[in-house]
PDB file of C-alpha atoms in Angstrom:
ATOM      1  CA  UNK A 124      -0.006   0.003  -0.022  1.00 58.00           C
ATOM      2  CA  UNK A 125       1.220   3.494  -0.872  1.00 69.00           C
ATOM      3  CA  UNK A 126       0.712   6.531   1.237  1.00 78.00           C
ATOM      4  CA  UNK A 127      -1.463   9.369  -0.060  1.00 85.00           C
ATOM      5  CA  UNK A 128       1.472  11.578  -0.911  1.00 92.00           C
ATOM      6  CA  UNK A 129       2.936   8.862  -3.209  1.00 95.00           C
ATOM      7  CA  UNK A 130      -0.486   8.348  -4.739  1.00 97.00           C
ATOM      8  CA  UNK A 131      -1.059  12.105  -5.289  1.00 96.00           C
ATOM      9  CA  UNK A 132       2.415  12.327  -6.853  1.00 97.00           C
ATOM     10  CA  UNK A 133       1.415   9.530  -9.153  1.00 98.00           C
ATOM     11  CA  UNK A 134      -1.806  11.347 -10.061  1.00 98.00           C
ATOM     12  CA  UNK A 135       0.301  14.361 -11.103  1.00 98.00           C
ATOM     13  CA  UNK A 136       2.564  12.163 -13.195  1.00 98.00           C
ATOM     14  CA  UNK A 137      -0.259  10.323 -14.870  1.00 98.00           C
ATOM     15  CA  UNK A 138      -1.838  13.641 -15.908  1.00 98.00           C
ATOM     16  CA  UNK A 139       1.445  14.593 -17.477  1.00 98.00           C
ATOM     17  CA  UNK A 140       1.511  11.351 -19.359  1.00 98.00           C
ATOM     18  CA  UNK A 141      -2.002  11.853 -20.623  1.00 98.00           C
ATOM     19  CA  UNK A 142      -1.487  15.307 -22.127  1.00 98.00           C
ATOM     20  CA  UNK A 143       1.923  14.380 -23.534  1.00 98.00           C
ATOM     21  CA  UNK A 144       0.580  11.256 -25.246  1.00 98.00           C
ATOM     22  CA  UNK A 145      -2.330  13.015 -26.963  1.00 98.00           C
ATOM     23  CA  UNK A 146      -0.183  16.035 -27.850  1.00 98.00           C
ATOM     24  CA  UNK A 147       2.513  13.950 -29.557  1.00 97.00           C
ATOM     25  CA  UNK A 148       0.123  12.468 -32.087  1.00 98.00           C
ATOM     26  CA  UNK A 149      -2.512  15.314 -32.071  1.00 97.00           C
ATOM     27  CA  UNK A 150      -5.131  12.702 -31.341  1.00 97.00           C
ATOM     28  CA  UNK A 151      -6.877  11.137 -28.411  1.00 97.00           C
ATOM     29  CA  UNK A 152      -9.188  11.793 -25.570  1.00 97.00           C
ATOM     30  CA  UNK A 153      -7.680  13.889 -22.655  1.00 97.00           C
ATOM     31  CA  UNK A 154     -10.907  15.158 -21.051  1.00 96.00           C
ATOM     32  CA  UNK A 155     -12.326  12.137 -19.244  1.00 97.00           C
ATOM     33  CA  UNK A 156      -8.908  10.584 -18.905  1.00 98.00           C
ATOM     34  CA  UNK A 157      -7.854  13.535 -16.707  1.00 98.00           C
ATOM     35  CA  UNK A 158     -11.167  13.342 -14.871  1.00 98.00           C
ATOM     36  CA  UNK A 159     -10.694   9.633 -14.006  1.00 98.00           C
ATOM     37  CA  UNK A 160      -7.035   9.830 -13.003  1.00 98.00           C
ATOM     38  CA  UNK A 161      -7.675   9.502  -9.260  1.00 98.00           C
ATOM     39  CA  UNK A 162     -10.054   6.524  -9.862  1.00 98.00           C
ATOM     40  CA  UNK A 163      -7.378   4.553 -11.847  1.00 98.00           C
ATOM     41  CA  UNK A 164      -4.527   5.441  -9.489  1.00 98.00           C
ATOM     42  CA  UNK A 165      -6.570   4.316  -6.545  1.00 98.00           C
ATOM     43  CA  UNK A 166      -7.923   1.207  -8.189  1.00 98.00           C
ATOM     44  CA  UNK A 167      -4.562  -0.177  -9.301  1.00 98.00           C
ATOM     45  CA  UNK A 168      -2.425   0.995  -6.399  1.00 98.00           C
ATOM     46  CA  UNK A 169      -4.667   0.702  -3.378  1.00 97.00           C
ATOM     47  CA  UNK A 170      -7.876  -1.291  -3.994  1.00 98.00           C
ATOM     48  CA  UNK A 171      -7.538  -4.307  -6.309  1.00 98.00           C
ATOM     49  CA  UNK A 172      -5.974  -7.567  -5.138  1.00 98.00           C
ATOM     50  CA  UNK A 173      -3.513  -8.307  -8.016  1.00 98.00           C
ATOM     51  CA  UNK A 174      -1.084 -11.160  -8.484  1.00 95.00           C
ATOM     52  CA  UNK A 175       2.342 -11.010  -9.892  1.00 93.00           C
ATOM     53  CA  UNK A 176       2.520 -11.107 -13.646  1.00 92.00           C
ATOM     54  CA  UNK A 177      -0.387 -10.978 -16.098  1.00 96.00           C
ATOM     55  CA  UNK A 178      -2.471 -13.624 -17.752  1.00 95.00           C
ATOM     56  CA  UNK A 179      -5.745 -13.364 -19.679  1.00 95.00           C
ATOM     57  CA  UNK A 180      -7.412 -15.853 -17.333  1.00 95.00           C
ATOM     58  CA  UNK A 181      -7.362 -13.454 -14.346  1.00 97.00           C
ATOM     59  CA  UNK A 182      -8.168 -16.195 -11.808  1.00 97.00           C
ATOM     60  CA  UNK A 183      -7.360 -15.717  -8.187  1.00 97.00           C
ATOM     61  CA  UNK A 184      -7.102 -11.943  -8.526  1.00 98.00           C
ATOM     62  CA  UNK A 185      -9.393  -8.966  -8.947  1.00 98.00           C
ATOM     63  CA  UNK A 186      -9.917  -7.874 -12.532  1.00 98.00           C
ATOM     64  CA  UNK A 187     -10.974  -4.624 -14.268  1.00 98.00           C
ATOM     65  CA  UNK A 188     -12.735  -3.840 -17.530  1.00 98.00           C
ATOM     66  CA  UNK A 189     -12.756  -0.364 -19.092  1.00 98.00           C
ATOM     67  CA  UNK A 190     -15.951   0.051 -21.069  1.00 98.00           C
ATOM     68  CA  UNK A 191     -15.507   3.640 -22.304  1.00 97.00           C
ATOM     69  CA  UNK A 192     -12.351   2.634 -24.094  1.00 96.00           C
ATOM     70  CA  UNK A 193     -11.618   6.037 -25.638  1.00 97.00           C
ATOM     71  CA  UNK A 194     -10.070   7.103 -22.278  1.00 97.00           C
ATOM     72  CA  UNK A 195      -7.210   4.730 -22.956  1.00 98.00           C
ATOM     73  CA  UNK A 196      -4.465   7.462 -22.154  1.00 98.00           C
ATOM     74  CA  UNK A 197      -5.176   7.224 -18.413  1.00 98.00           C
ATOM     75  CA  UNK A 198      -5.459   3.394 -18.528  1.00 98.00           C
ATOM     76  CA  UNK A 199      -2.187   2.982 -20.394  1.00 98.00           C
ATOM     77  CA  UNK A 200      -0.302   5.386 -18.123  1.00 98.00           C
ATOM     78  CA  UNK A 201      -1.489   3.732 -14.908  1.00 98.00           C
ATOM     79  CA  UNK A 202      -0.685   0.250 -16.281  1.00 98.00           C
ATOM     80  CA  UNK A 203       2.817   1.295 -17.368  1.00 98.00           C
ATOM     81  CA  UNK A 204       3.497   3.079 -14.056  1.00 98.00           C
ATOM     82  CA  UNK A 205       2.339  -0.120 -12.301  1.00 98.00           C
ATOM     83  CA  UNK A 206       4.830  -2.155 -14.270  1.00 97.00           C
ATOM     84  CA  UNK A 207       2.626  -3.996 -16.767  1.00 97.00           C
ATOM     85  CA  UNK A 208       4.794  -2.807 -19.640  1.00 97.00           C
ATOM     86  CA  UNK A 209       7.671  -0.332 -20.031  1.00 97.00           C
ATOM     87  CA  UNK A 210       6.894   3.354 -19.349  1.00 98.00           C
ATOM     88  CA  UNK A 211       8.724   4.407 -22.499  1.00 97.00           C
ATOM     89  CA  UNK A 212       6.240   2.475 -24.640  1.00 98.00           C
ATOM     90  CA  UNK A 213       3.844   5.328 -23.879  1.00 98.00           C
ATOM     91  CA  UNK A 214       5.829   7.128 -26.658  1.00 97.00           C
ATOM     92  CA  UNK A 215       4.132   4.822 -29.180  1.00 98.00           C
ATOM     93  CA  UNK A 216       0.514   5.803 -28.317  1.00 98.00           C
ATOM     94  CA  UNK A 217      -1.707   5.768 -31.421  1.00 97.00           C
ATOM     95  CA  UNK A 218       1.197   5.113 -33.839  1.00 97.00           C
ATOM     96  CA  UNK A 219       0.986   2.577 -36.625  1.00 94.00           C
ATOM     97  CA  UNK A 220       1.764  -0.990 -35.365  1.00 93.00           C
ATOM     98  CA  UNK A 221       1.749   0.195 -31.701  1.00 96.00           C
ATOM     99  CA  UNK A 222       0.213  -1.916 -29.014  1.00 97.00           C
ATOM    100  CA  UNK A 223      -1.161   1.284 -27.605  1.00 97.00           C
ATOM    101  CA  UNK A 224      -4.011   1.840 -29.941  1.00 96.00           C
ATOM    102  CA  UNK A 225      -6.507   4.619 -29.561  1.00 96.00           C
ATOM    103  CA  UNK A 226      -8.992   2.170 -28.078  1.00 96.00           C
ATOM    104  CA  UNK A 227      -7.641  -0.807 -26.093  1.00 96.00           C
ATOM    105  CA  UNK A 228      -7.361  -4.035 -27.996  1.00 94.00           C
ATOM    106  CA  UNK A 229      -6.180  -7.479 -27.263  1.00 93.00           C
ATOM    107  CA  UNK A 230      -4.687  -8.940 -30.425  1.00 85.00           C
ATOM    108  CA  UNK A 231      -1.248  -7.404 -29.810  1.00 86.00           C
ATOM    109  CA  UNK A 232      -1.088  -9.021 -26.325  1.00 92.00           C
ATOM    110  CA  UNK A 233      -0.798  -5.909 -24.255  1.00 96.00           C
ATOM    111  CA  UNK A 234      -0.464  -6.793 -20.566  1.00 97.00           C
ATOM    112  CA  UNK A 235      -3.353  -5.475 -18.478  1.00 97.00           C
ATOM    113  CA  UNK A 236      -5.886  -5.425 -21.373  1.00 97.00           C
ATOM    114  CA  UNK A 237      -8.439  -8.314 -21.289  1.00 97.00           C
ATOM    115  CA  UNK A 238     -11.020  -7.007 -23.674  1.00 96.00           C
ATOM    116  CA  UNK A 239     -11.149  -4.704 -26.693  1.00 95.00           C
ATOM    117  CA  UNK A 240     -13.315  -1.739 -25.832  1.00 95.00           C
ATOM    118  CA  UNK A 241     -14.391   1.541 -27.351  1.00 85.00           C
ATOM    119  CA  UNK A 242     -17.609   0.390 -28.943  1.00 91.00           C
ATOM    120  CA  UNK A 243     -19.679   1.918 -26.148  1.00 94.00           C
ATOM    121  CA  UNK A 244     -22.217   0.063 -24.111  1.00 94.00           C
ATOM    122  CA  UNK A 245     -20.646  -3.416 -24.113  1.00 96.00           C
ATOM    123  CA  UNK A 246     -18.399  -3.353 -20.980  1.00 97.00           C
ATOM    124  CA  UNK A 247     -21.098  -4.027 -18.572  1.00 97.00           C
ATOM    125  CA  UNK A 248     -22.038  -7.305 -20.355  1.00 98.00           C
ATOM    126  CA  UNK A 249     -18.391  -8.431 -20.382  1.00 98.00           C
ATOM    127  CA  UNK A 250     -17.871  -7.578 -16.708  1.00 98.00           C
ATOM    128  CA  UNK A 251     -20.995  -9.545 -15.698  1.00 98.00           C
ATOM    129  CA  UNK A 252     -19.796 -12.568 -17.695  1.00 98.00           C
ATOM    130  CA  UNK A 253     -16.406 -12.416 -15.969  1.00 98.00           C
ATOM    131  CA  UNK A 254     -18.033 -12.047 -12.499  1.00 98.00           C
ATOM    132  CA  UNK A 255     -20.278 -15.048 -13.200  1.00 98.00           C
ATOM    133  CA  UNK A 256     -17.182 -17.075 -14.388  1.00 98.00           C
ATOM    134  CA  UNK A 257     -15.497 -16.367 -11.032  1.00 98.00           C
ATOM    135  CA  UNK A 258     -18.538 -17.547  -9.182  1.00 98.00           C
ATOM    136  CA  UNK A 259     -18.624 -20.817 -11.193  1.00 98.00           C
ATOM    137  CA  UNK A 260     -14.956 -21.342 -10.601  1.00 98.00           C
ATOM    138  CA  UNK A 261     -15.184 -20.740  -6.871  1.00 98.00           C
ATOM    139  CA  UNK A 262     -12.970 -17.690  -7.165  1.00 98.00           C
ATOM    140  CA  UNK A 263     -14.024 -15.150  -4.490  1.00 98.00           C
ATOM    141  CA  UNK A 264     -12.162 -12.186  -6.130  1.00 98.00           C
ATOM    142  CA  UNK A 265     -14.026  -9.162  -7.524  1.00 98.00           C
ATOM    143  CA  UNK A 266     -14.694  -7.707 -10.942  1.00 98.00           C
ATOM    144  CA  UNK A 267     -14.469  -3.955 -11.437  1.00 99.00           C
ATOM    145  CA  UNK A 268     -15.686  -1.920 -14.426  1.00 98.00           C
ATOM    146  CA  UNK A 269     -15.831   1.688 -15.456  1.00 98.00           C
ATOM    147  CA  UNK A 270     -18.469   3.338 -17.597  1.00 98.00           C
ATOM    148  CA  UNK A 271     -19.029   6.838 -18.982  1.00 97.00           C
ATOM    149  CA  UNK A 272     -22.267   8.558 -18.062  1.00 96.00           C
ATOM    150  CA  UNK A 273     -22.921   9.381 -21.725  1.00 95.00           C
ATOM    151  CA  UNK A 274     -22.334   5.751 -22.475  1.00 96.00           C
ATOM    152  CA  UNK A 275     -25.397   4.844 -20.464  1.00 97.00           C
ATOM    153  CA  UNK A 276     -27.515   6.172 -23.271  1.00 96.00           C
ATOM    154  CA  UNK A 277     -26.670   2.874 -25.031  1.00 94.00           C
ATOM    155  CA  UNK A 278     -29.572   0.439 -24.465  1.00 94.00           C
ATOM    156  CA  UNK A 279     -27.468  -2.686 -24.034  1.00 96.00           C
ATOM    157  CA  UNK A 280     -26.365  -1.361 -20.658  1.00 97.00           C
ATOM    158  CA  UNK A 281     -29.851  -1.551 -19.216  1.00 97.00           C
ATOM    159  CA  UNK A 282     -30.455  -5.102 -20.217  1.00 97.00           C
ATOM    160  CA  UNK A 283     -27.110  -5.982 -18.563  1.00 98.00           C
ATOM    161  CA  UNK A 284     -27.982  -3.932 -15.470  1.00 98.00           C
ATOM    162  CA  UNK A 285     -31.284  -5.853 -15.143  1.00 98.00           C
ATOM    163  CA  UNK A 286     -29.506  -9.108 -15.664  1.00 98.00           C
ATOM    164  CA  UNK A 287     -26.796  -8.516 -13.022  1.00 98.00           C
ATOM    165  CA  UNK A 288     -29.472  -7.657 -10.348  1.00 98.00           C
ATOM    166  CA  UNK A 289     -31.817 -10.439 -11.389  1.00 98.00           C
ATOM    167  CA  UNK A 290     -29.016 -13.011 -11.129  1.00 98.00           C
ATOM    168  CA  UNK A 291     -27.473 -11.629  -7.909  1.00 98.00           C
ATOM    169  CA  UNK A 292     -24.062 -10.854  -9.512  1.00 98.00           C
ATOM    170  CA  UNK A 293     -22.783  -9.554  -6.191  1.00 98.00           C
ATOM    171  CA  UNK A 294     -19.061  -9.804  -6.940  1.00 98.00           C
ATOM    172  CA  UNK A 295     -19.300  -6.924  -9.390  1.00 99.00           C
ATOM    173  CA  UNK A 296     -18.458  -3.246  -8.740  1.00 99.00           C
ATOM    174  CA  UNK A 297     -19.331  -1.000 -11.621  1.00 98.00           C
ATOM    175  CA  UNK A 298     -18.443   2.711 -11.503  1.00 98.00           C
ATOM    176  CA  UNK A 299     -20.112   5.391 -13.576  1.00 98.00           C
ATOM    177  CA  UNK A 300     -17.930   8.478 -14.398  1.00 97.00           C
ATOM    178  CA  UNK A 301     -20.536  11.111 -13.802  1.00 97.00           C
ATOM    179  CA  UNK A 302     -18.837  14.078 -15.398  1.00 95.00           C
ATOM    180  CA  UNK A 303     -22.004  15.200 -17.226  1.00 93.00           C
ATOM    181  CA  UNK A 304     -20.202  15.784 -20.503  1.00 91.00           C
ATOM    182  CA  UNK A 305     -19.955  13.808 -23.776  1.00 91.00           C
ATOM    183  CA  UNK A 306     -18.656  14.381 -27.241  1.00 86.00           C
ATOM    184  CA  UNK A 307     -21.529  16.638 -28.436  1.00 89.00           C
ATOM    185  CA  UNK A 308     -22.199  18.594 -25.296  1.00 90.00           C
ATOM    186  CA  UNK A 309     -23.647  18.100 -21.794  1.00 88.00           C
ATOM    187  CA  UNK A 310     -25.291  14.777 -21.118  1.00 89.00           C
ATOM    188  CA  UNK A 311     -28.525  16.424 -20.016  1.00 91.00           C
ATOM    189  CA  UNK A 312     -28.618  18.388 -23.318  1.00 90.00           C
ATOM    190  CA  UNK A 313     -27.845  15.467 -25.602  1.00 90.00           C
ATOM    191  CA  UNK A 314     -30.101  12.794 -23.998  1.00 93.00           C
ATOM    192  CA  UNK A 315     -31.003  13.488 -20.351  1.00 93.00           C
ATOM    193  CA  UNK A 316     -30.024  10.792 -17.961  1.00 94.00           C
ATOM    194  CA  UNK A 317     -31.929  12.005 -14.989  1.00 94.00           C
ATOM    195  CA  UNK A 318     -31.096  10.519 -11.564  1.00 97.00           C
ATOM    196  CA  UNK A 319     -28.548   7.825 -12.482  1.00 97.00           C
ATOM    197  CA  UNK A 320     -28.222   6.587  -8.900  1.00 98.00           C
ATOM    198  CA  UNK A 321     -31.990   6.070  -8.497  1.00 98.00           C
ATOM    199  CA  UNK A 322     -32.125   4.288 -11.860  1.00 98.00           C
ATOM    200  CA  UNK A 323     -29.574   1.732 -10.695  1.00 98.00           C
ATOM    201  CA  UNK A 324     -31.429   1.394  -7.361  1.00 98.00           C
ATOM    202  CA  UNK A 325     -34.765   0.625  -8.973  1.00 98.00           C
ATOM    203  CA  UNK A 326     -33.016  -1.872 -11.253  1.00 98.00           C
ATOM    204  CA  UNK A 327     -31.955  -3.691  -8.105  1.00 98.00           C
ATOM    205  CA  UNK A 328     -28.403  -2.502  -7.493  1.00 98.00           C
ATOM    206  CA  UNK A 329     -26.786  -1.345  -4.251  1.00 98.00           C
ATOM    207  CA  UNK A 330     -25.666   2.205  -5.058  1.00 98.00           C
ATOM    208  CA  UNK A 331     -23.329   4.567  -3.406  1.00 98.00           C
ATOM    209  CA  UNK A 332     -22.088   7.997  -4.488  1.00 98.00           C
ATOM    210  CA  UNK A 333     -18.597   9.665  -4.294  1.00 98.00           C
ATOM    211  CA  UNK A 334     -19.348  13.298  -3.992  1.00 98.00           C
ATOM    212  CA  UNK A 335     -15.918  14.410  -5.287  1.00 98.00           C
ATOM    213  CA  UNK A 336     -14.387  11.852  -7.642  1.00 98.00           C
ATOM    214  CA  UNK A 337     -11.283  13.979  -8.014  1.00 98.00           C
ATOM    215  CA  UNK A 338     -10.479  13.807  -4.249  1.00 97.00           C
ATOM    216  CA  UNK A 339      -8.185  10.823  -3.942  1.00 97.00           C
ATOM    217  CA  UNK A 340      -9.150   9.927  -0.368  1.00 97.00           C
ATOM    218  CA  UNK A 341     -12.893  10.095  -1.177  1.00 98.00           C
ATOM    219  CA  UNK A 342     -12.262   7.752  -4.144  1.00 98.00           C
ATOM    220  CA  UNK A 343     -10.335   5.262  -1.950  1.00 98.00           C
ATOM    221  CA  UNK A 344     -13.009   5.398   0.736  1.00 98.00           C
ATOM    222  CA  UNK A 345     -15.779   4.950  -1.788  1.00 98.00           C
ATOM    223  CA  UNK A 346     -14.149   1.961  -3.461  1.00 98.00           C
ATOM    224  CA  UNK A 347     -13.427   0.335  -0.058  1.00 98.00           C
ATOM    225  CA  UNK A 348     -17.046   0.872   0.983  1.00 98.00           C
ATOM    226  CA  UNK A 349     -18.144  -0.784  -2.352  1.00 98.00           C
ATOM    227  CA  UNK A 350     -15.993  -3.743  -1.560  1.00 98.00           C
ATOM    228  CA  UNK A 351     -17.651  -4.052   1.867  1.00 98.00           C
ATOM    229  CA  UNK A 352     -21.087  -4.179   0.187  1.00 98.00           C
ATOM    230  CA  UNK A 353     -20.186  -7.127  -2.155  1.00 98.00           C
ATOM    231  CA  UNK A 354     -21.322 -10.631  -1.472  1.00 98.00           C
ATOM    232  CA  UNK A 355     -24.769  -9.557  -0.174  1.00 98.00           C
ATOM    233  CA  UNK A 356     -26.966 -10.472  -3.125  1.00 98.00           C
ATOM    234  CA  UNK A 357     -26.748  -7.297  -5.197  1.00 98.00           C
ATOM    235  CA  UNK A 358     -24.219  -5.910  -7.692  1.00 99.00           C
ATOM    236  CA  UNK A 359     -22.691  -2.634  -6.557  1.00 99.00           C
ATOM    237  CA  UNK A 360     -22.647   0.671  -8.409  1.00 98.00           C
ATOM    238  CA  UNK A 361     -20.528   3.658  -7.556  1.00 98.00           C
ATOM    239  CA  UNK A 362     -21.606   7.055  -8.961  1.00 98.00           C
ATOM    240  CA  UNK A 363     -18.322   8.934  -9.253  1.00 98.00           C
ATOM    241  CA  UNK A 364     -18.848  12.670  -9.642  1.00 98.00           C
ATOM    242  CA  UNK A 365     -15.822  13.966 -11.580  1.00 98.00           C
ATOM    243  CA  UNK A 366     -14.852  17.100 -13.595  1.00 98.00           C
ATOM    244  CA  UNK A 367     -13.899  16.465 -17.156  1.00 97.00           C
ATOM    245  CA  UNK A 368     -10.322  17.763 -17.785  1.00 97.00           C
ATOM    246  CA  UNK A 369      -9.572  17.952 -14.036  1.00 98.00           C
ATOM    247  CA  UNK A 370      -6.160  19.204 -13.226  1.00 98.00           C
ATOM    248  CA  UNK A 371      -5.786  21.294 -16.286  1.00 98.00           C
ATOM    249  CA  UNK A 372      -7.743  24.491 -15.832  1.00 97.00           C
ATOM    250  CA  UNK A 373      -8.539  25.330 -19.446  1.00 97.00           C
ATOM    251  CA  UNK A 374      -9.846  21.766 -20.097  1.00 97.00           C
ATOM    252  CA  UNK A 375     -12.192  21.670 -17.108  1.00 97.00           C
ATOM    253  CA  UNK A 376     -16.025  21.777 -17.138  1.00 94.00           C
ATOM    254  CA  UNK A 377     -16.451  21.574 -20.889  1.00 94.00           C
ATOM    255  CA  UNK A 378     -17.055  18.853 -23.485  1.00 95.00           C
ATOM    256  CA  UNK A 379     -14.609  20.734 -25.842  1.00 94.00           C
ATOM    257  CA  UNK A 380     -11.677  18.519 -24.706  1.00 93.00           C
ATOM    258  CA  UNK A 381     -13.510  15.234 -24.967  1.00 95.00           C
ATOM    259  CA  UNK A 382     -11.393  14.318 -28.014  1.00 95.00           C
ATOM    260  CA  UNK A 383      -9.080  17.164 -28.696  1.00 96.00           C
ATOM    261  CA  UNK A 384      -5.259  17.366 -28.361  1.00 97.00           C
ATOM    262  CA  UNK A 385      -3.440  20.358 -26.901  1.00 97.00           C
ATOM    263  CA  UNK A 386      -1.074  22.463 -29.089  1.00 98.00           C
ATOM    264  CA  UNK A 387       2.521  23.161 -28.036  1.00 98.00           C
ATOM    265  CA  UNK A 388       1.647  26.156 -25.874  1.00 98.00           C
ATOM    266  CA  UNK A 389      -1.310  24.418 -24.301  1.00 98.00           C
ATOM    267  CA  UNK A 390       0.836  21.403 -23.480  1.00 97.00           C
ATOM    268  CA  UNK A 391       3.374  23.504 -21.651  1.00 98.00           C
ATOM    269  CA  UNK A 392       0.504  25.203 -19.730  1.00 98.00           C
ATOM    270  CA  UNK A 393      -0.948  21.781 -18.790  1.00 98.00           C
ATOM    271  CA  UNK A 394       2.480  20.401 -17.726  1.00 98.00           C
ATOM    272  CA  UNK A 395       3.146  23.468 -15.574  1.00 98.00           C
ATOM    273  CA  UNK A 396      -0.025  22.717 -13.559  1.00 98.00           C
ATOM    274  CA  UNK A 397       1.127  19.105 -12.975  1.00 97.00           C
ATOM    275  CA  UNK A 398       4.691  18.801 -11.598  1.00 96.00           C
ATOM    276  CA  UNK A 399       6.830  15.964 -12.746  1.00 96.00           C
ATOM    277  CA  UNK A 400       7.132  13.472  -9.959  1.00 95.00           C
ATOM    278  CA  UNK A 401       8.359  10.111 -11.327  1.00 94.00           C
ATOM    279  CA  UNK A 402      10.168  11.159 -14.546  1.00 94.00           C
ATOM    280  CA  UNK A 403       8.710  11.632 -17.970  1.00 95.00           C
ATOM    281  CA  UNK A 404       9.272   8.861 -20.539  1.00 91.00           C
TER     282      UNK A 404
END
């Protein structure tokens, strides 16, 4: 277990990784990646029970599925900083023949990636299947997943959400990144989601909310509370209230940086707001 200073230092470094990756190729999705940085840092360094090495099977350890695969920059950075693959491989993000494609994929055998994602709405179904497999195999470890709030506009999610509750998939913790932004604008302007927490509750889930999903301690506390609620007959949902673009002031509170790369001047501004802590690649 790391202390909070070490984890906050890692948060700063991951944010640097994100903006540098998307800047280099003038392509990628920095907004929600920055907003979910605390979540990924907490999940992989404080919350999940992980074994040494990586295999696709994922038995006898907690596993994670990223459903909104376009936020791959934060996922790749945290995996690299955790030792799944060399940090300097982040230099290859979105380049031809790179393992670090814009949306995570499995055919190149990238450690840490168990499912191709980016076609939105499918991750919940995958996570449920993995959770059921753990139950069938007598594996008492947990399955975690992350979903964008705009992604919940996809209908497949709700069939899966009903299925998980109806079949008591209580070894699953699904987090919704509630940043209220998506590619075309605010979620409530594009297709209103209403009370997301209450929707999950009436569908039969145990729901908790993290008021500030960009406060590292709140994220850790929320994830630990979610773990305590598993095994009681209901899947668990965390509503994680985040700010898109968090940590880079000119990217915050707007959908404009959903899928836009900073120019040279903007990169330097972003890096100045996030001190180097572990060394750039």
